[in-house]
Coordinates of C-alpha atoms in Angstrom, one line a residue:
M14 CA 27.7 28.1 -107.4
L15 CA 31.0 27.1 -108.0
N16 CA 30.9 27.4 -112.0
F17 CA 32.5 30.3 -113.0
P18 CA 32.1 31.0 -117.1
A19 CA 34.3 33.0 -119.0
W20 CA 32.0 35.9 -119.2
K21 CA 32.0 35.7 -115.2
V22 CA 35.6 35.7 -114.9
S23 CA 36.2 38.6 -117.3
L24 CA 33.7 40.7 -115.4
I25 CA 35.2 40.2 -112.0
L26 CA 38.8 40.7 -113.5
I27 CA 37.3 44.2 -115.3
V28 CA 36.1 45.2 -111.7
L29 CA 39.4 44.4 -109.8
L30 CA 41.2 46.0 -113.0
W31 CA 38.9 49.1 -112.8
G32 CA 39.2 49.6 -109.1
T33 CA 43.1 49.3 -109.2
L34 CA 43.6 52.0 -112.0
M35 CA 41.0 54.3 -110.1
A36 CA 43.0 53.8 -106.8
I37 CA 47.0 53.7 -108.2
P38 CA 47.2 57.8 -108.5
N39 CA 46.8 57.7 -104.8
A40 CA 50.1 56.5 -104.6
F41 CA 51.9 59.1 -106.5
T42 CA 52.7 63.1 -106.2
D43 CA 50.3 65.3 -108.6
G44 CA 53.7 66.3 -110.6
F45 CA 54.3 62.4 -111.3
L46 CA 50.9 62.2 -112.7
G47 CA 51.3 65.3 -114.9
V48 CA 48.8 67.3 -112.9
Q49 CA 48.9 71.1 -113.6
P50 CA 49.3 73.1 -110.4
R51 CA 47.0 75.4 -109.8
E52 CA 48.6 79.4 -109.5
P53 CA 49.6 80.0 -106.1
E54 CA 47.4 82.2 -103.8
S55 CA 50.5 84.5 -102.5
E56 CA 54.0 85.4 -104.0
A57 CA 55.7 84.0 -101.0
P58 CA 59.1 82.4 -102.2
Q59 CA 57.7 78.8 -100.6
D60 CA 54.6 79.1 -102.7
I61 CA 56.5 80.1 -105.8
A62 CA 59.0 77.6 -105.5
A63 CA 56.4 74.6 -104.6
Y64 CA 54.5 75.8 -107.8
Q65 CA 57.6 75.8 -110.2
A66 CA 58.4 72.4 -108.6
Q67 CA 55.0 70.8 -109.3
M68 CA 55.1 72.7 -112.9
D69 CA 58.5 70.8 -113.7
A70 CA 57.4 67.4 -112.5
A71 CA 54.2 67.7 -114.3
E72 CA 56.2 68.7 -117.9
E73 CA 58.7 65.6 -117.1
S74 CA 55.7 63.1 -116.3
W75 CA 55.5 60.0 -118.7
W76 CA 52.1 59.2 -116.8
P77 CA 49.5 58.0 -119.8
S78 CA 47.1 60.7 -120.2
F79 CA 44.5 58.2 -120.7
L80 CA 44.8 57.0 -117.4
P81 CA 42.8 58.6 -114.4
T82 CA 44.8 61.0 -112.4
N83 CA 42.0 61.5 -109.8
K84 CA 42.9 60.9 -105.8
V85 CA 40.7 60.5 -102.7
N86 CA 39.6 63.9 -101.8
L87 CA 40.8 64.7 -98.2
G88 CA 38.2 66.4 -95.5
L89 CA 38.9 69.0 -93.6
D90 CA 40.3 66.8 -90.7
L91 CA 42.6 65.0 -92.9
Q92 CA 44.1 67.8 -94.8
G93 CA 43.6 70.6 -92.3
G94 CA 41.7 74.1 -93.0
V95 CA 38.9 76.0 -92.1
Y96 CA 35.4 75.2 -90.7
L97 CA 32.8 78.0 -90.6
L98 CA 29.5 77.8 -89.2
T99 CA 27.2 80.6 -90.5
Q100 CA 23.5 81.3 -89.6
I101 CA 21.0 83.7 -91.8
D102 CA 18.8 86.4 -89.9
P103 CA 15.3 85.6 -91.0
A104 CA 14.1 89.2 -89.8
E105 CA 17.2 90.6 -92.2
V106 CA 16.1 88.4 -95.2
A107 CA 12.7 89.8 -94.8
A108 CA 13.5 93.2 -94.8
N109 CA 15.5 93.1 -97.8
R110 CA 12.9 91.3 -99.9
L111 CA 10.6 94.2 -98.7
E112 CA 13.0 96.7 -99.8
T113 CA 13.7 95.2 -103.1
L114 CA 9.8 94.9 -103.6
Q115 CA 9.4 98.8 -103.0
T116 CA 10.2 99.5 -106.4
D117 CA 7.3 97.6 -107.4
I118 CA 5.3 99.0 -104.9
V119 CA 5.8 102.4 -106.1
Q120 CA 5.4 101.6 -109.8
A121 CA 1.9 100.3 -108.9
L122 CA 0.7 103.3 -106.8
N123 CA 2.1 105.7 -109.8
R124 CA 0.1 104.0 -112.5
D125 CA -2.6 106.0 -114.0
P126 CA -4.9 107.5 -112.1
L127 CA -2.0 108.2 -109.7
I128 CA -2.8 107.5 -106.0
Q129 CA -1.4 110.3 -103.7
R130 CA 0.3 109.5 -100.7
D131 CA 3.2 110.5 -98.3
V132 CA 6.9 109.0 -99.3
P133 CA 6.5 105.8 -97.3
E134 CA 9.7 104.8 -95.2
Q135 CA 10.1 101.0 -94.3
Q136 CA 10.5 100.2 -90.6
G137 CA 12.4 96.8 -90.6
T138 CA 9.9 94.1 -91.9
T139 CA 7.1 97.0 -92.0
L140 CA 6.2 99.6 -94.5
P141 CA 3.4 101.8 -93.8
I142 CA 1.5 103.8 -96.6
Q143 CA -0.1 106.8 -95.6
L144 CA -2.8 108.0 -98.4
R145 CA -4.0 111.4 -98.8
N146 CA -7.4 110.4 -99.9
P147 CA -9.6 107.9 -98.1
E148 CA -11.3 107.0 -101.3
D149 CA -8.0 105.5 -102.8
M150 CA -7.9 103.1 -100.4
E151 CA -9.9 100.1 -102.5
E152 CA -8.0 101.0 -105.3
A153 CA -4.5 100.9 -103.6
L154 CA -5.3 97.7 -101.9
R155 CA -6.4 96.1 -105.0
R156 CA -3.2 97.2 -106.8
L157 CA -0.6 96.2 -103.9
R158 CA -2.4 92.7 -103.6
R159 CA -1.7 92.2 -107.2
I160 CA 1.8 92.6 -106.6
N161 CA 2.4 90.5 -104.0
P162 CA 4.5 87.5 -104.8
T163 CA 5.0 84.1 -103.2
I164 CA 7.6 82.8 -101.6
G165 CA 9.8 80.2 -104.0
A166 CA 9.9 79.2 -107.2
T167 CA 7.2 76.9 -107.3
G168 CA 4.6 78.8 -105.2
G169 CA 3.5 78.6 -101.5
D170 CA 2.4 81.4 -99.0
R171 CA 2.5 85.1 -99.8
V172 CA 5.4 87.2 -99.0
L173 CA 3.6 90.4 -98.2
S174 CA 0.8 90.8 -95.1
I175 CA -1.2 93.8 -96.8
E176 CA -3.6 95.1 -94.2
R177 CA -6.0 98.1 -93.9
V178 CA -5.0 100.1 -90.2
G179 CA -7.0 102.8 -90.8
P180 CA -9.1 105.1 -93.2
Q181 CA -5.9 106.3 -94.8
R182 CA -3.4 103.8 -93.9
I183 CA -2.1 100.4 -95.2
M184 CA 0.5 98.6 -93.2
V185 CA 2.4 96.3 -95.6
S186 CA 4.6 93.7 -93.4
V187 CA 6.3 90.4 -93.5
S188 CA 5.0 87.9 -91.1
E189 CA 7.1 85.7 -88.9
D190 CA 6.0 82.7 -90.6
A191 CA 7.0 84.3 -94.0
Q192 CA 10.2 85.4 -92.4
Q193 CA 10.9 81.8 -91.7
A194 CA 9.7 80.0 -95.0
L195 CA 11.8 83.1 -96.9
A196 CA 14.7 82.1 -94.8
A197 CA 14.5 78.6 -95.7
D198 CA 14.1 79.7 -99.1
A199 CA 16.9 82.0 -98.8
Q200 CA 19.3 79.0 -97.7
G201 CA 19.7 77.6 -101.0
T202 CA 20.2 80.6 -102.8
M203 CA 23.0 81.6 -100.4
I204 CA 24.6 78.2 -100.9
T205 CA 24.7 78.9 -104.6
I206 CA 26.1 82.4 -104.1
I207 CA 28.8 81.0 -101.4
R208 CA 29.8 78.7 -104.0
R209 CA 30.1 80.9 -107.0
R210 CA 32.3 83.3 -104.9
L211 CA 34.5 80.7 -103.1
D212 CA 34.8 78.4 -106.1
P213 CA 34.4 80.5 -109.0
D214 CA 36.0 78.0 -111.4
G215 CA 34.3 74.8 -109.7
V216 CA 38.0 73.1 -109.0
S217 CA 38.4 73.4 -105.2
E218 CA 36.9 71.3 -102.6
V219 CA 35.3 73.8 -100.8
S220 CA 32.5 71.8 -98.6
I221 CA 29.0 74.1 -98.4
T222 CA 26.1 72.2 -96.7
P223 CA 22.9 73.4 -95.2
Q224 CA 22.3 72.6 -91.5
G225 CA 18.8 73.3 -90.5
D226 CA 16.9 76.2 -92.3
T227 CA 18.9 78.9 -91.5
R228 CA 22.5 77.6 -91.2
I229 CA 25.1 77.0 -93.4
V230 CA 28.2 75.0 -92.9
I231 CA 31.6 76.1 -95.0
E232 CA 34.2 73.8 -94.8
A233 CA 37.5 74.5 -97.0
P234 CA 40.1 72.1 -96.9
G235 CA 43.8 73.0 -97.4
E236 CA 42.7 77.1 -96.7
A237 CA 44.6 78.5 -93.7
D238 CA 43.4 82.0 -93.2
P239 CA 39.8 82.1 -92.2
R240 CA 39.8 85.7 -92.7
R241 CA 40.0 85.5 -96.4
I242 CA 37.1 83.4 -96.3
K243 CA 35.1 85.7 -94.0
N244 CA 36.3 88.7 -95.9
I245 CA 34.7 87.6 -99.5
L246 CA 31.6 86.3 -97.4
S247 CA 31.2 89.7 -95.5
Q248 CA 30.4 91.7 -98.7
A249 CA 26.5 91.2 -99.1
G250 CA 27.2 92.4 -102.9
R251 CA 24.0 94.4 -102.8
L252 CA 24.6 96.7 -105.7
T253 CA 22.0 99.1 -106.6
F254 CA 21.6 102.5 -109.3
N255 CA 19.8 105.2 -106.9
M256 CA 19.4 108.7 -108.2
A257 CA 21.1 111.2 -106.0
N258 CA 21.2 114.4 -104.9
M259 CA 24.6 116.4 -104.1
D260 CA 23.2 119.8 -104.0
P261 CA 25.5 121.2 -100.9
S262 CA 22.7 122.9 -99.0
A263 CA 20.5 119.7 -98.9
V264 CA 23.2 117.6 -98.0
N265 CA 24.5 120.0 -94.9
A266 CA 20.5 120.3 -94.0
A267 CA 20.5 116.2 -93.8
Q268 CA 23.5 116.2 -91.6
A269 CA 22.2 118.8 -89.6
T270 CA 18.8 117.2 -88.8
R271 CA 17.8 114.2 -91.0
P272 CA 17.5 113.4 -94.6
P273 CA 14.1 114.1 -96.1
P274 CA 11.8 111.1 -96.7
G275 CA 12.9 108.6 -99.3
F276 CA 16.5 109.3 -99.0
E277 CA 19.3 108.2 -97.1
L278 CA 22.7 109.9 -96.4
L279 CA 25.8 107.7 -97.9
V280 CA 29.3 108.5 -98.4
D281 CA 31.1 107.7 -101.1
E282 CA 34.9 106.1 -101.2
F283 CA 36.4 109.4 -100.5
G284 CA 34.2 110.1 -97.8
R285 CA 31.7 112.8 -99.2
P286 CA 28.2 112.8 -98.1
M287 CA 25.6 112.4 -100.4
L288 CA 21.7 112.0 -100.6
V289 CA 20.6 108.9 -102.3
S290 CA 17.1 107.9 -102.8
R291 CA 16.2 104.6 -101.1
T292 CA 14.1 103.1 -104.1
P293 CA 16.8 101.7 -106.8
V294 CA 16.1 102.1 -110.1
V295 CA 18.2 98.9 -110.6
T296 CA 19.2 96.2 -108.5
G297 CA 21.7 93.4 -108.7
S298 CA 19.1 91.1 -109.9
D299 CA 18.9 93.0 -113.1
I300 CA 22.5 92.4 -114.0
A301 CA 23.6 89.8 -116.7
S302 CA 27.4 89.4 -116.4
A303 CA 30.2 91.4 -114.7
S304 CA 33.9 91.3 -115.5
Q305 CA 37.3 93.1 -114.7
G306 CA 37.9 95.8 -117.3
R307 CA 39.8 98.9 -117.6
N308 CA 38.9 102.3 -117.7
P309 CA 39.2 104.0 -121.2
D310 CA 40.5 107.3 -119.7
D311 CA 43.7 106.2 -117.7
N312 CA 43.9 102.4 -118.0
S313 CA 43.2 101.8 -114.5
P314 CA 41.8 98.6 -113.2
A315 CA 37.7 99.1 -113.6
V316 CA 34.8 96.8 -113.4
D317 CA 32.1 96.2 -116.5
F318 CA 28.9 94.8 -116.1
R319 CA 25.9 94.4 -118.5
L320 CA 22.4 94.8 -117.5
N321 CA 19.7 92.1 -118.7
G322 CA 17.1 93.5 -121.0
T323 CA 14.6 94.5 -118.2
G324 CA 16.9 96.3 -116.3
A325 CA 18.6 98.1 -119.5
E326 CA 15.3 99.2 -120.2
R327 CA 14.6 100.5 -116.9
F328 CA 18.1 102.3 -116.8
G329 CA 17.8 103.4 -120.4
Q330 CA 14.1 105.2 -119.5
T331 CA 15.6 106.6 -116.4
T332 CA 18.4 108.5 -117.5
A333 CA 16.4 109.7 -120.4
N334 CA 13.8 111.4 -118.0
N335 CA 16.5 112.4 -115.7
R336 CA 19.3 114.5 -117.8
G337 CA 21.6 116.6 -116.0
E338 CA 20.7 114.9 -112.6
I339 CA 22.9 112.6 -110.7
F340 CA 22.6 109.0 -110.2
A341 CA 24.6 106.9 -107.8
I342 CA 26.1 103.1 -108.2
V343 CA 25.9 102.1 -104.5
L344 CA 27.6 98.9 -103.2
D345 CA 26.9 97.5 -100.0
G346 CA 25.8 101.1 -98.6
T347 CA 28.9 102.9 -100.0
I348 CA 28.8 105.0 -103.4
M349 CA 31.2 103.5 -105.7
S350 CA 30.5 105.9 -108.4
A351 CA 28.4 109.1 -109.0
P352 CA 28.2 109.9 -112.7
R353 CA 26.3 112.9 -113.8
I354 CA 23.6 112.0 -116.7
N355 CA 24.3 113.9 -119.8
E356 CA 22.5 111.9 -122.3
P357 CA 20.4 108.4 -122.3
I358 CA 22.4 105.4 -121.7
W359 CA 20.8 102.5 -123.8
G360 CA 22.1 99.3 -124.2
G361 CA 22.6 98.1 -120.3
N362 CA 26.6 98.3 -120.7
V363 CA 28.0 99.9 -117.3
Q364 CA 31.2 100.7 -115.7
I365 CA 32.4 101.2 -112.3
T366 CA 35.7 103.3 -111.9
G367 CA 37.6 104.0 -108.9
Q368 CA 40.8 103.1 -106.8
F369 CA 40.8 99.6 -107.6
T370 CA 43.9 97.4 -107.8
L371 CA 43.8 94.6 -110.3
E372 CA 43.1 92.0 -107.5
E373 CA 40.3 94.0 -105.9
A374 CA 38.5 94.8 -109.2
Q375 CA 38.5 90.9 -110.1
D376 CA 37.0 90.0 -106.7
L377 CA 34.4 92.9 -107.1
A378 CA 33.5 91.5 -110.6
D379 CA 33.1 87.8 -109.1
I380 CA 30.8 89.3 -105.9
I381 CA 28.9 91.2 -108.4
E382 CA 28.6 88.1 -111.0
A383 CA 28.0 85.7 -108.2
G384 CA 25.0 87.6 -107.1
E385 CA 23.5 89.3 -104.3
L386 CA 23.4 87.4 -100.8
P387 CA 19.8 88.0 -99.4
A388 CA 21.1 88.8 -95.9
K389 CA 24.4 88.9 -94.0
L390 CA 26.0 85.9 -93.1
N391 CA 26.6 85.5 -89.3
F392 CA 29.7 83.7 -88.2
I393 CA 28.9 82.0 -85.0
E394 CA 31.6 79.1 -84.9
E395 CA 35.0 79.1 -86.4
R396 CA 37.6 76.4 -86.3
T397 CA 41.1 76.2 -87.9
V398 CA 42.7 72.6 -88.6
G399 CA 46.4 72.7 -89.1
P400 CA 47.8 70.4 -91.8
G401 CA 50.1 69.0 -89.1
L402 CA 47.2 67.6 -87.2
G403 CA 45.5 66.3 -90.3
A404 CA 48.7 64.6 -91.3
D405 CA 48.9 62.9 -87.9
S406 CA 45.4 61.5 -88.4
I407 CA 46.0 60.3 -91.8
A408 CA 49.1 58.3 -89.9
A409 CA 47.2 57.2 -87.4
G410 CA 44.3 55.8 -89.0
T411 CA 46.7 54.4 -91.8
N412 CA 48.3 52.3 -88.9
A413 CA 45.0 51.5 -87.7
S414 CA 43.9 50.1 -90.9
L415 CA 47.1 48.2 -91.6
I416 CA 47.4 46.6 -88.1
G417 CA 43.8 45.8 -88.1
L418 CA 44.2 44.1 -91.7
A419 CA 47.3 42.3 -90.6
L420 CA 45.9 40.8 -87.2
V421 CA 42.4 39.7 -89.4
G422 CA 44.6 38.2 -91.6
V423 CA 46.9 36.1 -89.2
F424 CA 43.7 35.0 -87.6
M425 CA 41.8 33.9 -90.7
I426 CA 45.0 31.9 -91.9
I427 CA 45.5 30.4 -88.5
A428 CA 41.9 29.7 -88.0
Y429 CA 40.8 28.5 -91.6
G430 CA 44.2 27.4 -93.4
L431 CA 44.7 28.2 -97.2
I432 CA 40.9 29.2 -97.4
G433 CA 41.6 31.9 -95.1
S434 CA 44.2 33.3 -97.4
F435 CA 41.7 33.7 -100.1
A436 CA 39.8 35.7 -97.9
V437 CA 42.8 37.8 -96.9
G438 CA 43.1 38.4 -100.7
S439 CA 39.5 39.5 -100.8
L440 CA 40.3 41.8 -98.1
L441 CA 43.1 43.4 -100.2
A442 CA 41.1 43.8 -102.9
N443 CA 38.2 45.2 -101.0
I444 CA 40.4 47.7 -99.7
V445 CA 41.7 48.6 -103.6
L446 CA 38.2 48.9 -104.4
I447 CA 37.0 51.0 -101.7
L448 CA 39.7 53.4 -102.5
G449 CA 39.3 53.1 -106.2
A450 CA 35.3 53.9 -105.6
L451 CA 36.2 57.2 -103.5
S452 CA 38.6 58.4 -106.2
G453 CA 35.9 57.8 -109.1
L454 CA 33.1 59.0 -107.5
G455 CA 34.9 62.0 -106.4
A456 CA 34.0 61.6 -102.6
T457 CA 35.6 63.4 -99.6
L458 CA 37.5 60.8 -97.3
T459 CA 37.3 62.1 -93.7
L460 CA 38.6 60.8 -90.1
P461 CA 35.4 58.8 -89.5
G462 CA 35.6 58.0 -93.1
I463 CA 39.0 55.9 -92.1
A464 CA 37.0 54.4 -89.6
G465 CA 34.3 53.2 -91.8
I466 CA 37.1 51.5 -93.9
V467 CA 38.2 49.7 -90.8
L468 CA 34.8 48.5 -89.9
T469 CA 34.4 47.4 -93.4
I470 CA 37.7 45.3 -93.1
G471 CA 35.6 43.6 -89.9
M472 CA 32.7 43.4 -92.0
A473 CA 33.8 41.9 -94.8
V474 CA 35.8 39.0 -92.8
D475 CA 32.7 38.5 -90.6
A476 CA 31.3 37.4 -93.9
N477 CA 33.7 34.8 -95.0
V478 CA 33.4 33.4 -91.5
I479 CA 29.9 32.8 -91.7
V480 CA 30.6 31.0 -94.8
F481 CA 33.7 29.0 -93.7
E482 CA 32.0 28.0 -90.5
R483 CA 29.2 26.9 -92.8
I484 CA 31.2 24.8 -94.9
R485 CA 33.0 23.3 -92.0
E486 CA 29.8 22.2 -90.5
E487 CA 28.9 20.8 -93.9
Q488 CA 32.2 18.3 -94.0
R489 CA 31.6 17.5 -90.4
N490 CA 28.2 16.1 -92.0
G491 CA 30.2 13.9 -94.6
R492 CA 29.9 15.9 -97.5
S493 CA 32.8 16.2 -100.1
P494 CA 34.8 19.2 -100.5
T495 CA 33.1 20.6 -103.6
T496 CA 29.6 20.0 -102.0
A497 CA 30.4 21.4 -98.9
V498 CA 31.8 24.8 -100.2
I499 CA 28.4 24.9 -102.5
A500 CA 26.2 24.2 -99.3
G501 CA 28.4 26.5 -97.3
Y502 CA 27.9 29.6 -99.9
E503 CA 24.3 28.8 -100.9
R504 CA 23.0 28.6 -96.7
A505 CA 25.3 31.6 -96.0
L506 CA 23.8 34.0 -98.7
S507 CA 20.7 35.1 -97.1
T508 CA 22.0 35.6 -93.6
I509 CA 25.1 38.1 -95.1
L510 CA 22.4 39.9 -97.4
D511 CA 20.4 40.9 -94.3
A512 CA 23.2 41.8 -92.2
N513 CA 24.5 44.2 -95.4
I514 CA 21.3 45.7 -96.3
T515 CA 20.2 46.7 -92.9
T516 CA 23.5 48.3 -92.3
F517 CA 23.3 49.7 -95.8
I518 CA 19.9 51.2 -94.8
A519 CA 21.6 52.7 -91.7
A520 CA 24.2 54.3 -93.9
A521 CA 21.8 55.8 -95.9
I522 CA 20.4 57.7 -93.4
L523 CA 23.0 58.8 -91.8
Y524 CA 23.8 60.3 -95.2
L525 CA 20.5 61.7 -95.7
L526 CA 20.5 63.3 -92.0
G527 CA 24.1 63.9 -91.2
S528 CA 26.4 66.4 -92.2
G529 CA 30.2 67.1 -92.6
P530 CA 32.5 64.3 -91.4
V531 CA 29.3 62.0 -90.6
K532 CA 28.4 62.1 -94.5
G533 CA 31.9 61.1 -95.2
F534 CA 31.6 58.3 -92.7
A535 CA 28.1 57.0 -94.6
V536 CA 29.8 57.1 -98.1
T537 CA 32.4 55.1 -96.9
L538 CA 30.5 52.9 -94.9
A539 CA 28.0 52.3 -97.8
I540 CA 30.6 51.7 -100.4
G541 CA 32.5 49.5 -98.2
I542 CA 29.6 47.2 -97.7
V543 CA 29.0 47.1 -101.6
T544 CA 32.7 45.9 -102.1
S545 CA 32.8 43.6 -99.1
V546 CA 30.0 41.7 -100.5
F547 CA 31.4 41.4 -103.9
T548 CA 35.1 40.4 -102.4
A549 CA 33.8 38.1 -99.8
F550 CA 31.0 36.7 -101.4
V551 CA 32.4 36.6 -105.6
V552 CA 36.0 37.0 -105.4
T553 CA 37.0 34.8 -102.1
R554 CA 34.2 32.1 -104.0
W555 CA 36.2 32.6 -107.2
F556 CA 39.7 31.6 -105.5
T557 CA 38.2 28.8 -103.8
A558 CA 36.3 27.2 -106.9
M559 CA 39.8 27.8 -108.9
W560 CA 41.6 25.8 -106.1
L561 CA 39.2 23.4 -106.2
R562 CA 39.4 22.7 -109.9
L563 CA 43.1 22.7 -109.8
A564 CA 44.0 20.6 -106.6
R565 CA 40.9 18.7 -106.4
P566 CA 41.4 18.1 -102.3
R567 CA 40.0 14.9 -101.1
K568 CA 39.6 16.8 -97.6
L569 CA 39.3 20.4 -96.7
S570 CA 41.9 21.7 -94.0
I571 CA 39.5 24.0 -92.4

């Protein structure tokens, strides 16, 4: 138990050295560590000055590049920032999915032999189809059921409910159960799209977590303006190519009464009305990539994008069949461009031009590249935490940890003498290892996480108290110092492991079921359990073994 061969000592030193190296960057500024600053979010003088100061410090830094530079990520409650709770409307997800499937429905019914019907008009989550010949009913049902997709990539219930509701009428709808399943399926997709929009480079610390089946929590530490995030997420990013009609008489008639079946009245960016087909030729799912570009005519900012193989083929075929007609590029219900088809457009390379600034063109390209949100995000809760409050929380948490550590240290030395000081050294090593693990793993430290560190200090000293009390009992029973220490550690081992394993299980449950700060607490607690067992049962024992070997005491002052 007290035998520490060279390999064991080396392993302990490696762990302590690793934790120290990983924790050290937290004591220095980014400029001192040579970390290049991010581009300032605004051209405000103070932002430019801060950017330049860090850039100058980074260029003058002597910090070796092979040493780690990662710091502990501070959570929203410590760094300040924006908290948004959003909700998905299952009915809207279902309606959008049904609208997307209309292209497949039209193509299925148009196959030879053509099934004659009235132009269907979607009503929320239902799409009634009125056949003109009752003898086409069975064939129409067969074709519709063949294109009915399943919910989710791995299969499941069908999206559509296809029912015969009359001799010539079919009702295509999305049931309430399917709506809930679609919303749950869309939640994961929306989290991915939100992350692409808010963090396209993958370098920020935005936290996006699901809550239930229809809610998403967004935490953006360091973000001071919630409106910017809401503006980015308020755009559905639904891009479609639709055939359009600009004939003034048709537009005037639609304005006077109502648009003809299968069409809707939209306006372009200049407010000009236009009749646009409700059935898109190409949708956002057909886009392979998008980027900010330049209009070759006047070099103004534009958005370039490329269609995938299926979209390019469909778009090329449509332009070949509709020469001289108008097609509209529609983004979130607004016509971005409405060129006339002069010749077939093959290859799938398309450009949107307009009155864009360079930043607007880049944001639009990012939104199109990220993909279309399955439904609109409804913001139901919004909180902004100021950086001053976060700094106060850090100061309070640091003071609490230092005071707790000092009180525990004083108690251990008074109660157990020299061996108690070994435990104090282990506690310091424990805190260093926790900070090193948080930095190395990229975990986020929250205010409850600081509470987890303080709790870990108590748990670590608890293990030492159990061991020392066992040693004291063994010495009272007449054992020598060495045998008393060996027996104390052996008999305390099972008790320490039982207590820490049960706490670790509780931390794992908190992590799996919790979110936000609760997860941060669970991560800190779990890391603290592992490091406290290591420092209390290995590092303290190593210190004690070295002292026994060097001092050879006749009796322990414990």
